Amino acid sequence: MALALCLQVLCSLCGWLSLYISFCRLNKHRSYEWSCRLVTFTHGVLSIGLSAYIGFIDGPWPFTHPGSPNTPLQVHVLCLTLGYFIFDLGWCIYFRSEGALMLAHHTLSILGIIMALVLGESGTEVNAVLFGSEITNPLLQMRWFLRETGHYHSFTGDVVDFLFVALFTGVRIGVGARLLFCEMISPTPKWFVKAGGVAMYAVSWCFMFNIWRFAWKKSIKKYHAWRSRWSEERRLKHNGHLKTH
């Protein structure tokens, strides 16, 4: 059983690495980070779809059955994701592209998935955490791509930022709190699984503080820009002509 799991994780790691190399060859004029973020975007979309299917259709429901035995589909998805996180953590360390908080998030994710695979249980709530963690990931990557291509300061950039903040606050913080509560009051999960859930939720709050600070600064800039335009329009209304430079 352990050998089969290791082989699945190894195949996943090789698959993500191969995809990254392919993106690098297809985008020779772009940076290595561009190709890595394409891999991240691909994993985000794939993991959201798979984890949503497991949580909402295949089951069991994570709010009522935390600590339940892993299903075969859960095992496959966790192995697939574990291979990705190992790849991405290695990339981040090699290129020194991320800070301590993101490295801590990746490390906790890897340890949590390994724990669920070794125990053979709690895949239900780990899969739910995967869904909540990845649901904002494609938006985060879109934001980066918009910046790189010079299209961030536009209506599209504003929509992406709004959806990112709203989803992170509502799902990762709001729904995440409910999931953590169900995990803590349930007698089934092991104590160290619950401790891992607390640690992941604490990391989410650290991200949340940074996101809210960013959203506040951007809102203030937007407000001042609106006030400036409004004052200019009022002045034009009274003067009746456009100021020339």
mmCIF file of N, CA, C and O in Angstrom, residues 65-99:
data_model
loop_
_atom_site.group_PDB
_atom_site.id
_atom_site.type_symbol
_atom_site.label_atom_id
_atom_site.label_comp_id
_atom_site.label_asym_id
_atom_site.label_seq_id
_atom_site.Cartn_x
_atom_site.Cartn_y
_atom_site.Cartn_z
ATOM 1 N N HIS A 65 -18.852 14.209 8.597
ATOM 2 C CA HIS A 65 -18.070 12.976 8.667
ATOM 3 C C HIS A 65 -16.562 13.235 8.690
ATOM 4 O O HIS A 65 -15.803 12.600 7.948
ATOM 5 N N PRO A 66 -16.080 14.153 9.526
ATOM 6 C CA PRO A 66 -14.625 14.342 9.598
ATOM 7 C C PRO A 66 -13.964 13.120 10.225
ATOM 8 O O PRO A 66 -14.530 12.470 11.110
ATOM 9 N N GLY A 67 -12.785 12.799 9.762
ATOM 10 C CA GLY A 67 -12.071 11.650 10.300
ATOM 11 C C GLY A 67 -12.498 10.327 9.721
ATOM 12 O O GLY A 67 -12.032 9.279 10.166
ATOM 13 N N SER A 68 -13.371 10.341 8.718
ATOM 14 C CA SER A 68 -13.836 9.094 8.110
ATOM 15 C C SER A 68 -12.733 8.484 7.237
ATOM 16 O O SER A 68 -11.812 9.180 6.793
ATOM 17 N N PRO A 69 -12.816 7.170 6.964
ATOM 18 C CA PRO A 69 -11.793 6.507 6.135
ATOM 19 C C PRO A 69 -11.718 7.121 4.737
ATOM 20 O O PRO A 69 -12.730 7.549 4.172
ATOM 21 N N ASN A 70 -10.522 7.150 4.190
ATOM 22 C CA ASN A 70 -10.323 7.723 2.858
ATOM 23 C C ASN A 70 -10.967 6.853 1.789
ATOM 24 O O ASN A 70 -10.905 5.622 1.853
ATOM 25 N N THR A 71 -11.559 7.497 0.809
ATOM 26 C CA THR A 71 -12.087 6.777 -0.347
ATOM 27 C C THR A 71 -10.987 6.686 -1.409
ATOM 28 O O THR A 71 -10.034 7.482 -1.391
ATOM 29 N N PRO A 72 -11.086 5.746 -2.339
ATOM 30 C CA PRO A 72 -10.059 5.641 -3.401
ATOM 31 C C PRO A 72 -9.882 6.932 -4.190
ATOM 32 O O PRO A 72 -8.759 7.312 -4.522
ATOM 33 N N LEU A 73 -10.997 7.635 -4.474
ATOM 34 C CA LEU A 73 -10.893 8.876 -5.225
ATOM 35 C C LEU A 73 -10.177 9.948 -4.413
ATOM 36 O O LEU A 73 -9.365 10.716 -4.955
ATOM 37 N N GLN A 74 -10.450 10.011 -3.121
ATOM 38 C CA GLN A 74 -9.747 10.959 -2.264
ATOM 39 C C GLN A 74 -8.247 10.704 -2.277
ATOM 40 O O GLN A 74 -7.444 11.639 -2.365
ATOM 41 N N VAL A 75 -7.867 9.446 -2.220
ATOM 42 C CA VAL A 75 -6.449 9.081 -2.226
ATOM 43 C C VAL A 75 -5.776 9.532 -3.516
ATOM 44 O O VAL A 75 -4.678 10.109 -3.502
ATOM 45 N N HIS A 76 -6.440 9.301 -4.640
ATOM 46 C CA HIS A 76 -5.868 9.698 -5.932
ATOM 47 C C HIS A 76 -5.673 11.213 -6.017
ATOM 48 O O HIS A 76 -4.629 11.694 -6.480
ATOM 49 N N VAL A 77 -6.688 11.970 -5.565
ATOM 50 C CA VAL A 77 -6.607 13.426 -5.629
ATOM 51 C C VAL A 77 -5.532 13.944 -4.673
ATOM 52 O O VAL A 77 -4.770 14.865 -5.012
ATOM 53 N N LEU A 78 -5.438 13.364 -3.489
ATOM 54 C CA LEU A 78 -4.421 13.796 -2.535
ATOM 55 C C LEU A 78 -3.015 13.501 -3.049
ATOM 56 O O LEU A 78 -2.098 14.313 -2.862
ATOM 57 N N CYS A 79 -2.828 12.364 -3.693
ATOM 58 C CA CYS A 79 -1.525 12.043 -4.281
ATOM 59 C C CYS A 79 -1.183 13.007 -5.413
ATOM 60 O O CYS A 79 -0.030 13.449 -5.545
ATOM 61 N N LEU A 80 -2.177 13.317 -6.222
ATOM 62 C CA LEU A 80 -1.982 14.266 -7.313
ATOM 63 C C LEU A 80 -1.565 15.633 -6.777
ATOM 64 O O LEU A 80 -0.632 16.266 -7.291
ATOM 65 N N THR A 81 -2.230 16.081 -5.738
ATOM 66 C CA THR A 81 -1.944 17.386 -5.150
ATOM 67 C C THR A 81 -0.627 17.388 -4.394
ATOM 68 O O THR A 81 0.109 18.379 -4.413
ATOM 69 N N LEU A 82 -0.305 16.279 -3.725
ATOM 70 C CA LEU A 82 0.954 16.189 -2.993
ATOM 71 C C LEU A 82 2.136 16.325 -3.945
ATOM 72 O O LEU A 82 3.113 17.031 -3.640
ATOM 73 N N GLY A 83 2.050 15.681 -5.101
ATOM 74 C CA GLY A 83 3.105 15.816 -6.094
ATOM 75 C C GLY A 83 3.275 17.255 -6.540
ATOM 76 O O GLY A 83 4.404 17.738 -6.716
ATOM 77 N N TYR A 84 2.147 17.964 -6.709
ATOM 78 C CA TYR A 84 2.219 19.374 -7.111
ATOM 79 C C TYR A 84 2.875 20.216 -6.025
ATOM 80 O O TYR A 84 3.750 21.052 -6.313
ATOM 81 N N PHE A 85 2.462 20.050 -4.773
ATOM 82 C CA PHE A 85 3.005 20.876 -3.702
ATOM 83 C C PHE A 85 4.503 20.637 -3.510
ATOM 84 O O PHE A 85 5.250 21.562 -3.192
ATOM 85 N N ILE A 86 4.952 19.405 -3.692
ATOM 86 C CA ILE A 86 6.384 19.118 -3.607
ATOM 87 C C ILE A 86 7.122 19.854 -4.721
ATOM 88 O O ILE A 86 8.184 20.458 -4.500
ATOM 89 N N PHE A 87 6.556 19.794 -5.935
ATOM 90 C CA PHE A 87 7.159 20.519 -7.057
ATOM 91 C C PHE A 87 7.214 22.018 -6.776
ATOM 92 O O PHE A 87 8.259 22.662 -6.940
ATOM 93 N N ASP A 88 6.098 22.589 -6.343
ATOM 94 C CA ASP A 88 6.024 24.038 -6.171
ATOM 95 C C ASP A 88 6.898 24.502 -5.013
ATOM 96 O O ASP A 88 7.532 25.567 -5.103
ATOM 97 N N LEU A 89 6.933 23.729 -3.934
ATOM 98 C CA LEU A 89 7.791 24.105 -2.809
ATOM 99 C C LEU A 89 9.255 24.088 -3.240
ATOM 100 O O LEU A 89 10.021 24.995 -2.899
ATOM 101 N N GLY A 90 9.648 23.056 -3.986
ATOM 102 C CA GLY A 90 11.018 22.991 -4.477
ATOM 103 C C GLY A 90 11.345 24.160 -5.386
ATOM 104 O O GLY A 90 12.436 24.744 -5.314
ATOM 105 N N TRP A 91 10.385 24.546 -6.247
ATOM 106 C CA TRP A 91 10.599 25.671 -7.158
ATOM 107 C C TRP A 91 10.765 26.973 -6.379
ATOM 108 O O TRP A 91 11.652 27.782 -6.676
ATOM 109 N N CYS A 92 9.901 27.177 -5.385
ATOM 110 C CA CYS A 92 9.949 28.405 -4.589
ATOM 111 C C CYS A 92 11.259 28.518 -3.814
ATOM 112 O O CYS A 92 11.846 29.604 -3.707
ATOM 113 N N ILE A 93 11.725 27.396 -3.272
ATOM 114 C CA ILE A 93 12.980 27.409 -2.517
ATOM 115 C C ILE A 93 14.159 27.663 -3.451
ATOM 116 O O ILE A 93 15.059 28.456 -3.144
ATOM 117 N N TYR A 94 14.161 27.034 -4.609
ATOM 118 C CA TYR A 94 15.273 27.169 -5.552
ATOM 119 C C TYR A 94 15.377 28.595 -6.087
ATOM 120 O O TYR A 94 16.464 29.166 -6.161
ATOM 121 N N PHE A 95 14.226 29.195 -6.462
ATOM 122 C CA PHE A 95 14.240 30.537 -7.029
ATOM 123 C C PHE A 95 14.047 31.630 -5.975
ATOM 124 O O PHE A 95 14.074 32.820 -6.312
ATOM 125 N N ARG A 96 13.803 31.223 -4.727
ATOM 126 C CA ARG A 96 13.615 32.165 -3.623
ATOM 127 C C ARG A 96 12.556 33.213 -3.967
ATOM 128 O O ARG A 96 12.754 34.424 -3.790
ATOM 129 N N SER A 97 11.434 32.719 -4.434
ATOM 130 C CA SER A 97 10.386 33.616 -4.940
ATOM 131 C C SER A 97 9.310 33.940 -3.916
ATOM 132 O O SER A 97 8.516 34.857 -4.132
ATOM 133 N N GLU A 98 9.259 33.207 -2.818
ATOM 134 C CA GLU A 98 8.184 33.397 -1.843
ATOM 135 C C GLU A 98 8.746 33.651 -0.458
ATOM 136 O O GLU A 98 9.880 33.265 -0.137
ATOM 137 N N GLY A 99 7.902 34.273 0.379
ATOM 138 C CA GLY A 99 8.295 34.551 1.748
ATOM 139 C C GLY A 99 7.999 33.385 2.671
ATOM 140 O O GLY A 99 7.537 32.324 2.261
#
